[in-house]
Amino acid sequence: MNKFRTHNCNELTKKNDGQEIILSGWINKKRDHGNLLFIDLRDNYGVTQCIIDKSNSSFKDLEKIQLESVIKIKGKVVKRSKETINNELLTGEVEVNINSFEILGACNELPMPVFSDQEYAEEIRLKYRFLDLRRKKIHNNIILRSKVISFIRNQMIKLGFLEFQTPILTSSSPEGARDFLVPSRLNPGKFYALPQAPQQFKQLIMVSGFDKYFQIAPCFRDEDARADRSPGEFYQLDLEMSFVEQENIFNVVEKLMVNLFKEFSKKELLNEKFPRIPYEESMLKYGSDKPDLRNPLLIYDLTNIFTREDVSFDIFKKLVKSGNKVRCIVTKNTKNKPRNFFDSIDKWAKEQGASGLAYFTLEKDKTISAKGPVGKFFKEDSLKEIMKITSAEVGDSIFFACGKIGEVEKICSLARTKIAEDLDLIDENKFAFCWIVDYPMFELDEVTKKIKFSHNPFSMPQGEIKNIDFNKPLNIKAFQYDIVCNGIELSSGAIRNHIPELMYKLFKVAGYEKSQVDEKFSGMINALSFGAPPHGGIAPGIDRIVMLLANEKNIREVTMFPMNQNAQDLMMNAPSNVDEHQLKELGLSIKIKK
RNA sequence: GGGGGUGUAGCUCAGUUGGUUAGAGCGAUCGCCUGUCACGCGAUAGGUCGAGGGUUCGAGUCCCUUCACUCCCGCCA
């Protein structure tokens, strides 16, 4: 028999009536009636109401005991009278009459309440994370995370994948995020890097002939945090498959996501076969490569309208002449919205750094006209053309943005979200997945004006190798894809380039000589020249998946021991100073810029 | 690196146009209370108003500087 408990705090029902039992747990709440004391005893599983009155010699001691102390009680289960049953608790039909108790772990005065639905400042929550994690909501989030991971693991194994660990101490890579560096004692002056992802290793696993690999992999990137991005470290469901095309990977991941989201959420899936949206189309229609498909609003290009004779909106016409684009968003049946609705959106756009959003509403008397500050610049025929392009109808309103293509995409994307929120168009009870496909292999770096890899340098370019025009690198598309849910990017993936000659050519475009590629990616490039299978994969972010399933907006709500925005662990005091002798042993000295 | 928000009791917050001794709820301590489940009632303690400087007869409130937390941009192949 266990000396601490015969039952947990969520087990006792009227079936246990009359039994002598032992419970251990935290004091969740006390209700002291002077001569009668109720104690809600809590553990991981639930809460049981325990009761003691002044005739018991332990009464005075229990009255004084701090909340959140850990105690063990011995007592007898009794049925509650009908009017005192608590239907909120699974154990609410019974209570435990305390005979004796023992303090197992005393509790000091609490820096923050545990039993409360109140929101608290992150700082105090992170410093006392062990207390925060006792609270119901986050406790359940962390349990959900555990269940999600074990579900994924089971599914992957069922699908024939093998789970492997890959090194945590590896080498720094020139592409991508900043690395976390670890100095090497045995090799003074040299550094390991923590992996940004097990990218090269998983490809090497394919070259080694293991066919299907997965791992719940820790990834480390020294970049700034966001609400949906932990500083420092996060987890991916890293997977890779040999002898596959893009669609084979989509099928595996779609099946996994559908099963997972059905298992752990009541929300409906908008599509069980996720739409495939080419990158260019996504940038046009949504202004973003991570569109929220719950949002019904679409973006249309109206640049050509502003070359017409019967449009006299000169500011936009001038901008269009010098190569700028005009994009618009149509809102259905908004003719009766107050002026304030439109102006507040225009004002908001200015706050976002745009030059504002022009707008008008389509009306019909005898002829079609546009009402609003810029309406007078559009003759009827031009309005008809706009209606044709955008499927807008009389009574609808149109918001315009004009600028360089990147700027106009960005503001339209933000406006699409903002307007949909204002009009309450987003169905919070749905999950809308999609694939974004056909990413460009290269892009122009705005600062250096040099060609660089737009995503992963190891991706396979599309088309026959002999037909690829390396002189027009910006036209080369890759078998590179993202999976997106509700506007959150869950993952990037790709069919990999397993042909060394092709790899050298692509790196050449991005400014790397053969010798540099050989040096920086020695493991990979070497391996690919000894019989590499065609392969590809993807790596959905575990934290973001759990965040969606838990209906949280912040990744720290599904992370057990997160760091704050400045990548500090307030509980463990990391990062911290180290002793001089540690530095000496590593051949390091500290120079801090002032 | 840049922009926004926040900072008042252990916790969550209020504090008007600059004006007497800075308040409330929860928590803590003490007392009363035998059916509560956010128990109830009464009392007490608890404050560098994030920090520094300035304006003023007078600053939680206005100005400047700075720090911390947070959200966003940059960044994240």
XYZ file of C-alpha atoms (C1' of nucleotides) in Angstrom:
671
model
C 0.000 0.000 0.000
C 1.131 3.544 -0.808
C 1.765 5.511 2.354
C 0.651 8.803 0.816
C -2.665 7.941 -0.756
C -5.208 5.262 -1.375
C -6.980 7.389 -4.005
C -6.282 10.522 -5.993
C -8.319 13.690 -5.559
C -10.618 12.991 -8.497
C -11.617 9.405 -7.740
C -14.001 9.249 -4.828
C -17.707 8.834 -5.543
C -20.696 7.552 -3.621
C -19.432 4.032 -4.360
C -16.679 4.733 -1.817
C -19.207 5.743 0.856
C -18.025 4.657 4.289
C -14.465 3.759 3.273
C -11.429 4.835 5.306
C -9.098 6.496 2.826
C -5.892 8.524 2.559
C -5.519 11.529 0.242
C -2.536 13.773 -0.408
C -2.523 17.077 -2.232
C -2.395 20.850 -2.156
C -4.838 22.985 -0.173
C -6.689 24.667 -3.018
C -9.154 26.607 -0.870
C -10.363 26.803 2.696
C -13.776 27.863 3.879
C -13.665 28.427 7.631
C -16.992 28.565 9.480
C -15.372 28.877 12.871
C -16.466 25.535 14.223
C -16.529 23.801 10.862
C -13.812 23.931 8.204
C -14.027 22.936 4.543
C -10.793 22.164 2.720
C -10.625 21.633 -1.051
C -7.744 19.247 -1.573
C -6.262 19.344 -5.082
C -3.881 17.187 -7.046
C -3.139 16.715 -10.742
C -6.392 14.799 -11.181
C -8.979 16.932 -9.451
C -10.404 18.302 -6.230
C -12.039 16.625 -3.241
C -13.839 18.499 -0.481
C -12.621 17.513 2.968
C -14.259 18.566 6.183
C -13.353 18.780 9.848
C -15.065 20.283 12.925
C -13.847 21.656 16.209
C -14.351 18.384 18.073
C -11.263 17.053 16.270
C -7.919 17.853 17.896
C -6.393 18.734 14.493
C -8.999 21.426 13.857
C -6.981 24.398 15.184
C -3.865 23.361 13.239
C -5.761 22.937 9.984
C -7.479 26.307 10.441
C -4.046 27.967 10.530
C -2.425 26.163 7.632
C -1.466 28.150 4.532
C -3.140 27.660 1.169
C -1.000 25.613 -1.252
C 0.598 23.644 1.565
C 0.882 19.960 0.718
C -0.861 17.755 3.261
C -1.870 14.144 3.707
C -5.213 13.448 5.296
C -6.723 10.289 6.695
C -10.468 10.139 6.861
C -13.753 8.561 5.963
C -15.754 9.041 2.761
C -19.330 10.150 3.389
C -22.170 10.878 0.994
C -23.245 14.490 0.905
C -26.839 15.339 1.661
C -28.795 16.117 -1.503
C -28.788 19.883 -1.138
C -25.013 20.053 -0.565
C -23.960 18.097 -3.659
C -21.592 20.049 -5.917
C -22.171 19.136 -9.566
C -19.104 21.092 -10.676
C -16.832 18.444 -9.140
C -16.560 14.827 -10.240
C -16.168 14.050 -6.552
C -19.025 16.383 -5.658
C -21.378 13.699 -4.380
C -19.111 12.882 -1.463
C -16.747 14.526 0.974
C -14.081 13.248 3.324
C -14.434 13.564 7.088
C -10.897 14.220 8.262
C -9.604 12.123 11.167
C -5.988 13.235 11.093
C -3.576 15.098 8.888
C 0.117 15.592 8.300
C 2.015 18.415 6.608
C 4.142 17.016 3.791
C 5.287 20.326 2.334
C 4.658 23.662 4.044
C 3.938 26.751 1.962
C 5.132 30.292 2.598
C 2.925 33.300 1.901
C 2.226 33.196 -1.828
C 3.606 35.819 -4.221
C 0.598 35.178 -6.470
C -2.716 33.393 -5.890
C -3.015 29.937 -7.430
C -6.750 29.449 -7.152
C -7.981 32.326 -9.315
C -8.945 32.998 -12.912
C -7.301 36.403 -12.783
C -4.639 37.305 -15.346
C -1.209 38.140 -13.973
C 1.828 39.964 -15.279
C 4.146 37.630 -17.184
C 7.089 38.612 -15.065
C 5.672 37.162 -11.884
C 4.208 34.136 -13.659
C 7.573 33.268 -15.184
C 9.514 33.825 -11.981
C 7.171 31.529 -10.058
C 6.378 29.246 -12.973
C 5.971 26.233 -10.657
C 3.063 28.051 -8.991
C 1.667 29.305 -12.283
C 1.691 25.758 -13.647
C -0.548 24.612 -10.780
C -3.306 26.840 -12.156
C -6.020 25.009 -13.979
C -5.877 26.484 -17.456
C -2.154 26.333 -18.058
C -1.905 22.989 -16.233
C -4.397 21.606 -18.751
C -2.556 23.229 -21.668
C 0.635 21.436 -20.691
C -1.221 18.134 -20.327
C -2.744 18.735 -23.774
C 0.745 19.284 -25.147
C 1.888 15.957 -23.738
C -1.109 14.180 -25.247
C -0.624 15.855 -28.627
C 3.003 14.775 -28.749
C 2.233 11.201 -27.836
C -0.620 11.113 -30.388
C 1.714 12.380 -33.095
C 4.349 9.856 -32.118
C 1.843 6.990 -32.324
C 0.519 8.142 -35.687
C 3.984 8.534 -37.162
C 5.049 5.091 -36.017
C 1.833 3.635 -37.452
C 2.625 5.324 -40.759
C 5.959 3.512 -40.854
C 8.251 6.312 -39.690
C 11.286 5.656 -37.493
C 12.202 8.070 -34.698
C 15.864 9.076 -34.425
C 17.785 11.605 -32.328
C 20.263 13.911 -34.011
C 23.163 15.858 -32.458
C 22.556 18.958 -30.354
C 26.161 20.101 -30.642
C 26.810 20.604 -34.336
C 28.393 23.117 -36.672
C 27.401 26.680 -37.476
C 25.737 27.216 -40.837
C 26.058 30.376 -42.904
C 22.448 30.583 -44.127
C 19.406 31.348 -42.048
C 18.981 32.485 -38.471
C 21.670 33.473 -35.992
C 23.204 30.466 -34.300
C 23.626 29.833 -30.597
C 27.319 29.104 -30.211
C 28.976 26.772 -27.726
C 32.712 27.112 -27.197
C 34.779 23.951 -27.426
C 37.215 23.301 -24.554
C 39.091 20.568 -26.382
C 39.364 22.674 -29.525
C 40.200 26.138 -28.208
C 38.902 29.026 -30.269
C 36.392 26.830 -32.078
C 32.648 26.685 -31.587
C 29.800 24.278 -31.909
C 26.406 25.638 -32.874
C 23.067 24.409 -31.596
C 20.977 23.202 -34.550
C 18.463 25.672 -36.021
C 16.752 22.488 -37.184
C 18.134 19.002 -37.897
C 17.995 19.882 -41.606
C 21.246 18.377 -42.799
C 21.046 15.424 -40.445
C 17.626 14.366 -41.643
C 18.814 14.458 -45.223
C 21.834 12.392 -44.226
C 19.449 9.909 -42.598
C 17.754 9.539 -46.011
C 21.134 9.085 -47.711
C 21.815 6.415 -45.092
C 18.823 4.494 -46.399
C 16.323 4.731 -43.517
C 13.469 5.788 -45.839
C 11.110 7.538 -43.366
C 12.316 9.534 -40.369
C 10.666 11.676 -37.755
C 11.636 13.339 -34.505
C 10.084 15.729 -32.011
C 13.121 17.891 -32.509
C 14.394 20.821 -30.430
C 15.451 23.739 -32.617
C 17.529 26.726 -31.537
C 17.535 30.145 -33.198
C 19.000 33.283 -31.714
C 16.357 35.658 -33.052
C 13.909 38.088 -31.468
C 10.672 36.773 -30.017
C 7.042 37.309 -30.987
C 3.793 36.192 -29.391
C 3.841 33.057 -31.565
C 7.622 32.655 -31.532
C 9.659 31.596 -28.513
C 13.043 33.191 -28.138
C 15.823 30.669 -28.339
C 14.229 27.271 -28.547
C 11.151 25.530 -29.858
C 10.060 22.105 -31.080
C 9.260 20.770 -34.515
C 7.753 17.568 -35.739
C 10.670 17.029 -38.066
C 10.044 14.475 -40.804
C 11.698 13.351 -44.019
C 10.829 10.696 -46.626
C 12.737 9.074 -49.489
C 11.445 8.442 -53.017
C 8.599 10.938 -52.711
C 7.102 13.838 -54.586
C 5.490 16.871 -53.009
C 1.997 15.325 -53.050
C 3.174 12.246 -51.113
C 4.327 14.469 -48.285
C 1.121 16.513 -48.395
C -0.931 13.341 -48.049
C 0.949 12.203 -44.957
C 0.806 15.596 -43.265
C -2.837 16.226 -44.184
C -3.867 12.897 -42.712
C -1.883 13.601 -39.563
C -3.264 17.130 -39.122
C -6.866 16.109 -39.776
C -6.662 13.260 -37.277
C -4.855 15.397 -34.735
C -7.190 18.371 -34.924
C -10.285 16.152 -34.861
C -8.936 14.327 -31.838
C -8.073 17.380 -29.766
C -10.510 20.111 -30.804
C -14.220 20.506 -31.281
C -13.682 23.187 -33.919
C -14.625 22.268 -37.452
C -12.068 21.891 -40.250
C -12.929 24.130 -43.196
C -11.240 21.695 -45.632
C -10.040 18.169 -45.026
C -8.210 18.320 -48.345
C -6.141 21.449 -47.863
C -6.231 23.909 -50.787
C -2.928 24.289 -52.683
C -2.306 27.980 -53.307
C 0.649 29.085 -55.432
C 2.836 31.663 -53.694
C 2.147 34.339 -56.336
C -1.605 33.858 -56.088
C -1.455 34.030 -52.316
C 0.506 37.283 -52.420
C -2.063 38.758 -54.820
C -5.296 37.534 -53.192
C -4.235 37.741 -49.548
C -1.148 39.973 -49.613
C 0.666 37.349 -47.581
C 2.087 33.843 -47.830
C 0.268 32.890 -44.633
C -3.355 33.718 -45.397
C -6.135 33.206 -42.908
C -8.712 31.432 -45.078
C -11.416 31.912 -42.463
C -11.383 35.509 -43.655
C -13.677 35.799 -46.719
C -12.195 39.099 -47.949
C -10.038 39.019 -51.100
C -7.600 41.478 -52.589
C -7.826 42.487 -56.280
C -5.363 44.279 -58.540
C -6.820 47.457 -60.068
C -3.589 48.963 -61.383
C -4.858 49.061 -64.975
C -7.980 50.999 -63.994
C -5.735 53.948 -63.247
C -4.470 54.131 -66.835
C -8.005 54.850 -68.109
C -9.101 58.212 -69.534
C -12.340 58.253 -67.531
C -10.588 57.960 -64.198
C -9.280 61.275 -62.906
C -7.780 60.232 -59.567
C -4.498 61.932 -60.392
C -2.499 61.027 -57.298
C -2.869 57.295 -57.994
C -2.534 57.770 -61.769
C 0.836 59.440 -61.312
C 2.013 56.737 -58.947
C 0.880 54.018 -61.353
C 2.770 55.680 -64.194
C 5.959 55.404 -62.175
C 5.475 51.671 -61.665
C 3.378 51.479 -58.499
C 0.477 49.068 -58.029
C -3.103 49.586 -56.891
C -4.821 46.855 -54.924
C -8.253 46.880 -53.340
C -10.488 45.088 -50.865
C -14.249 44.843 -51.353
C -16.599 44.750 -48.378
C -20.094 43.460 -49.073
C -23.149 45.590 -48.397
C -21.552 48.306 -46.318
C -23.326 51.308 -47.846
C -25.114 52.017 -44.572
C -21.999 51.895 -42.430
C -21.355 55.257 -40.758
C -18.682 57.561 -42.141
C -16.723 56.829 -38.998
C -16.304 53.159 -40.013
C -14.464 54.151 -43.192
C -12.476 56.978 -41.670
C -11.266 54.866 -38.766
C -9.900 52.301 -41.225
C -8.151 55.046 -43.201
C -6.741 56.439 -39.969
C -5.643 52.983 -38.853
C -3.828 52.453 -42.185
C -1.907 55.681 -41.661
C -0.900 54.459 -38.217
C 0.489 51.330 -39.891
C 2.809 53.535 -41.900
C 0.808 53.456 -45.145
C -0.274 56.634 -46.862
C -3.845 55.679 -46.030
C -6.684 53.831 -47.737
C -8.887 55.582 -50.268
C -12.456 54.291 -50.421
C -15.861 54.693 -51.998
C -19.228 52.952 -51.900
C -21.046 51.852 -55.055
C -24.508 53.336 -55.460
C -27.136 53.263 -58.159
C -29.701 55.897 -58.998
C -30.210 55.896 -62.733
C -26.563 55.316 -63.271
C -23.918 53.681 -61.151
C -21.891 56.133 -59.116
C -19.306 56.092 -56.386
C -19.929 57.860 -53.110
C -17.107 58.880 -50.816
C -14.145 61.242 -50.737
C -12.626 59.912 -54.003
C -15.842 58.739 -55.669
C -16.104 61.719 -57.967
C -12.921 60.699 -59.832
C -14.585 57.599 -61.338
C -16.969 57.665 -64.326
C -19.640 54.978 -64.699
C -17.767 52.823 -67.242
C -14.694 52.649 -65.035
C -16.880 51.638 -62.104
C -18.450 48.884 -64.198
C -14.987 47.629 -65.053
C -14.014 47.642 -61.374
C -17.192 45.722 -60.546
C -16.315 43.193 -63.226
C -12.817 42.621 -61.880
C -13.799 42.466 -58.218
C -17.332 41.000 -58.438
C -18.420 43.989 -56.367
C -22.107 44.940 -56.425
C -24.102 48.082 -55.727
C -24.075 48.666 -51.987
C -20.539 47.305 -51.571
C -17.560 49.433 -50.629
C -14.049 49.353 -52.030
C -10.847 50.260 -50.201
C -7.790 51.164 -52.301
C -4.103 51.183 -51.548
C -1.386 52.370 -53.908
C 2.358 51.950 -53.618
C 5.330 49.746 -54.391
C 4.287 46.157 -54.735
C 5.769 45.021 -51.412
C 4.218 47.924 -49.504
C 0.835 47.526 -51.084
C 0.780 43.785 -50.412
C 1.650 44.386 -46.793
C -0.929 47.061 -46.081
C -3.651 45.151 -47.952
C -2.844 42.040 -45.953
C -3.098 43.955 -42.681
C -6.239 45.768 -43.866
C -7.832 42.476 -44.879
C -7.476 41.265 -41.295
C -8.411 44.593 -39.722
C -11.580 45.073 -41.814
C -12.681 41.464 -41.293
C -12.270 41.892 -37.549
C -14.188 45.178 -37.579
C -17.019 43.534 -39.541
C -16.786 40.342 -37.456
C -16.313 38.132 -40.527
C -13.910 35.563 -39.063
C -15.438 32.332 -37.774
C -13.504 31.551 -34.602
C -14.920 28.050 -34.503
C -13.115 26.824 -37.595
C -9.640 25.686 -38.575
C -8.709 26.666 -42.114
C -5.615 24.893 -43.412
C -3.890 25.460 -46.713
C -0.665 24.692 -48.530
C 1.304 27.513 -50.107
C 3.278 26.039 -53.024
C 5.645 27.079 -55.839
C 7.855 29.391 -53.812
C 10.527 31.228 -55.780
C 13.986 29.711 -55.340
C 15.667 33.115 -55.068
C 14.793 36.657 -54.148
C 16.462 40.032 -54.342
C 17.903 41.304 -51.067
C 16.435 44.816 -50.710
C 19.484 46.095 -48.853
C 22.405 44.521 -50.699
C 20.578 44.179 -54.054
C 22.104 40.718 -54.322
C 20.348 37.475 -55.209
C 19.798 35.252 -52.176
C 17.960 32.023 -51.396
C 14.404 32.910 -50.517
C 13.933 29.902 -48.273
C 15.981 26.765 -48.048
C 19.136 26.465 -50.158
C 18.678 22.698 -50.273
C 15.330 22.827 -52.076
C 14.870 21.253 -55.493
C 14.174 23.719 -58.297
C 11.172 22.930 -60.483
C 11.448 21.771 -64.091
C 13.979 19.761 -66.092
C 17.501 20.627 -65.041
C 18.611 21.271 -68.617
C 15.745 23.749 -69.090
C 16.441 25.841 -66.003
C 17.618 29.339 -66.944
C 20.210 30.249 -64.333
C 20.545 33.676 -65.926
C 17.036 34.545 -64.769
C 17.239 33.178 -61.219
C 14.217 35.120 -59.974
C 12.025 33.085 -62.320
C 13.126 29.746 -60.875
C 10.472 28.156 -58.687
C 11.222 25.527 -56.079
C 9.439 22.459 -54.766
C 9.121 24.411 -51.577
C 5.934 24.684 -49.553
C 4.428 25.994 -46.345
C 1.490 24.704 -44.374
C -0.682 27.432 -42.872
C -3.611 27.272 -40.451
C -5.767 30.269 -39.524
C -3.063 32.652 -40.717
C -0.332 30.987 -38.680
C 2.588 29.422 -40.506
C 2.981 25.951 -39.059
C 5.862 24.813 -41.147
C 8.046 25.021 -44.211
C 9.160 22.030 -46.196
C 10.624 21.050 -49.509
C 11.616 18.370 -51.908
C 15.384 18.477 -51.498
C 18.008 18.926 -54.118
C 19.964 15.649 -54.032
C 22.091 16.375 -57.121
C 25.493 17.937 -56.259
C 26.080 19.559 -59.681
C 22.723 21.303 -59.474
C 23.489 22.375 -55.922
C 26.760 24.018 -56.991
C 24.949 25.885 -59.777
C 22.299 27.212 -57.415
C 24.807 28.258 -54.781
C 26.792 29.986 -57.533
C 23.736 32.143 -58.235
C 23.615 33.112 -54.569
C 27.285 34.038 -54.677
C 28.966 30.944 -53.248
C 31.953 29.378 -55.015
C 32.254 25.600 -55.213
C 35.030 25.599 -52.634
C 32.857 27.551 -50.179
C 29.985 25.110 -50.597
C 32.379 22.212 -50.069
C 33.646 23.803 -46.886
C 30.354 25.009 -45.376
C 28.249 22.008 -46.251
C 30.915 19.343 -46.391
C 28.771 16.691 -44.733
C 25.862 17.195 -47.075
C 27.567 17.709 -50.394
C 29.908 14.802 -49.809
C 27.028 12.508 -48.920
C 25.014 13.480 -51.980
C 27.812 12.266 -54.231
C 27.654 8.705 -52.895
C 24.208 7.669 -54.055
C 21.477 9.868 -52.581
C 17.799 9.015 -53.000
C 15.321 11.703 -54.065
C 13.775 12.876 -50.807
C 11.811 15.599 -49.133
C 10.128 16.550 -45.921
C 8.633 19.161 -43.667
C 8.714 20.174 -40.010
C 5.465 21.441 -38.454
C 5.951 23.510 -35.304
C 4.702 21.620 -32.274
C 4.282 24.710 -30.107
C 2.100 26.467 -32.666
C -0.025 23.370 -33.227
C -0.685 23.088 -29.496
C -1.339 26.832 -29.355
C -4.064 26.470 -31.990
C -5.562 23.433 -30.267
C -5.513 25.126 -26.870
C -7.028 28.265 -28.401
C -4.204 30.421 -27.085
C -2.725 33.526 -28.706
C 0.634 33.276 -27.008
C 3.145 30.461 -27.262
C 4.199 30.797 -23.622
C 0.746 29.530 -22.634
C 1.642 26.122 -24.049
C 5.308 26.086 -23.019
C 6.182 24.705 -19.612
C 9.235 26.818 -18.814
C 9.416 29.640 -21.359
C 11.864 32.504 -21.453
C 10.699 36.108 -21.573
C 10.944 38.389 -24.595
C 14.589 39.169 -23.852
C 15.444 35.447 -23.829
C 15.865 35.320 -20.059
C 14.670 32.541 -17.796
C 13.486 34.493 -14.743
C 13.098 31.351 -12.663
C 16.511 29.784 -13.328
C 18.284 33.098 -13.859
C 19.577 32.263 -17.310
C 21.628 33.521 -19.018
C 24.073 34.215 -16.199
C 27.679 35.186 -15.627
C 30.242 32.421 -15.381
C 33.421 32.075 -13.339
C 36.664 33.421 -14.657
C 38.225 29.953 -14.586
C 35.464 28.600 -16.844
C 36.254 31.305 -19.376
C 39.962 30.685 -19.082
C 39.538 26.991 -19.714
C 37.630 27.834 -22.898
C 40.127 30.460 -23.989
C 37.499 33.188 -23.862
C 37.471 36.723 -22.539
C 34.531 39.085 -22.309
C 34.465 42.427 -24.091
C 31.136 44.205 -23.818
C 30.356 47.060 -26.189
C 29.278 50.228 -24.462
C 18.051 48.758 -33.947
C 12.922 51.315 -34.330
C 7.591 52.225 -32.889
C 3.192 51.471 -29.526
C 1.204 49.995 -24.615
C 1.877 49.207 -19.388
C 4.362 50.223 -14.524
C 0.301 52.845 -7.721
C -0.024 47.663 -1.267
C 2.103 40.504 -1.737
C -1.724 40.053 -6.277
C -5.560 42.599 -9.585
C -6.761 47.519 -10.244
C -9.159 52.847 -9.261
C -7.068 57.608 -8.450
C -11.153 63.663 -11.921
C -8.412 70.022 -13.980
C -1.829 69.546 -10.333
C -4.523 70.671 -4.178
C -5.981 67.978 2.878
C -3.645 62.047 5.600
C -3.063 57.900 -1.991
C -8.108 54.135 -2.100
C -10.951 49.290 -3.296
C -11.225 43.870 -3.961
C -8.359 39.506 -3.160
C -4.334 37.760 -0.061
C -1.875 38.197 5.121
C -2.674 38.768 10.652
C -6.381 38.834 14.712
C -11.528 38.072 16.323
C -16.824 36.087 15.435
C -19.476 32.262 12.740
C -21.501 24.155 12.043
C -23.090 23.284 5.400
C -19.774 26.132 2.515
C -17.974 25.250 -2.454
C -15.433 32.815 -5.168
C -18.748 31.061 2.407
C -20.172 35.403 5.451
C -19.159 39.477 9.181
C -15.684 42.829 11.909
C -10.796 44.817 12.828
C -5.408 45.433 11.937
C -0.956 45.658 9.313
C 0.836 46.545 4.545
C 3.002 52.190 -0.255
C 10.558 54.759 -2.502
C 3.136 55.791 -6.783
C 9.436 51.630 -11.475
C 14.107 54.965 -10.937
C 16.574 59.847 -11.562
C 16.083 64.929 -12.692
C 12.995 69.308 -13.736
C 8.579 72.869 -13.663
C 5.452 74.574 -9.453
C 3.640 77.488 -3.277
C 2.244 72.256 -4.155
C 3.440 66.424 -8.595
C 0.864 59.573 -8.468
C -1.021 63.436 -12.025
C 2.821 68.067 -16.260
C 8.025 67.955 -18.829
C 12.924 65.454 -19.707
C 16.044 61.185 -19.039
C 16.248 56.169 -17.814
C 14.839 51.009 -16.432
C 11.591 46.738 -16.580
C 7.680 43.953 -18.839
C 4.700 43.330 -23.165
C 2.842 43.859 -28.452
C 4.516 45.075 -33.308
C 8.343 46.350 -37.391
C 13.237 44.831 -38.665
C 15.009 39.698 -37.931
C 13.195 34.345 -37.968
C 16.728 29.824 -44.947
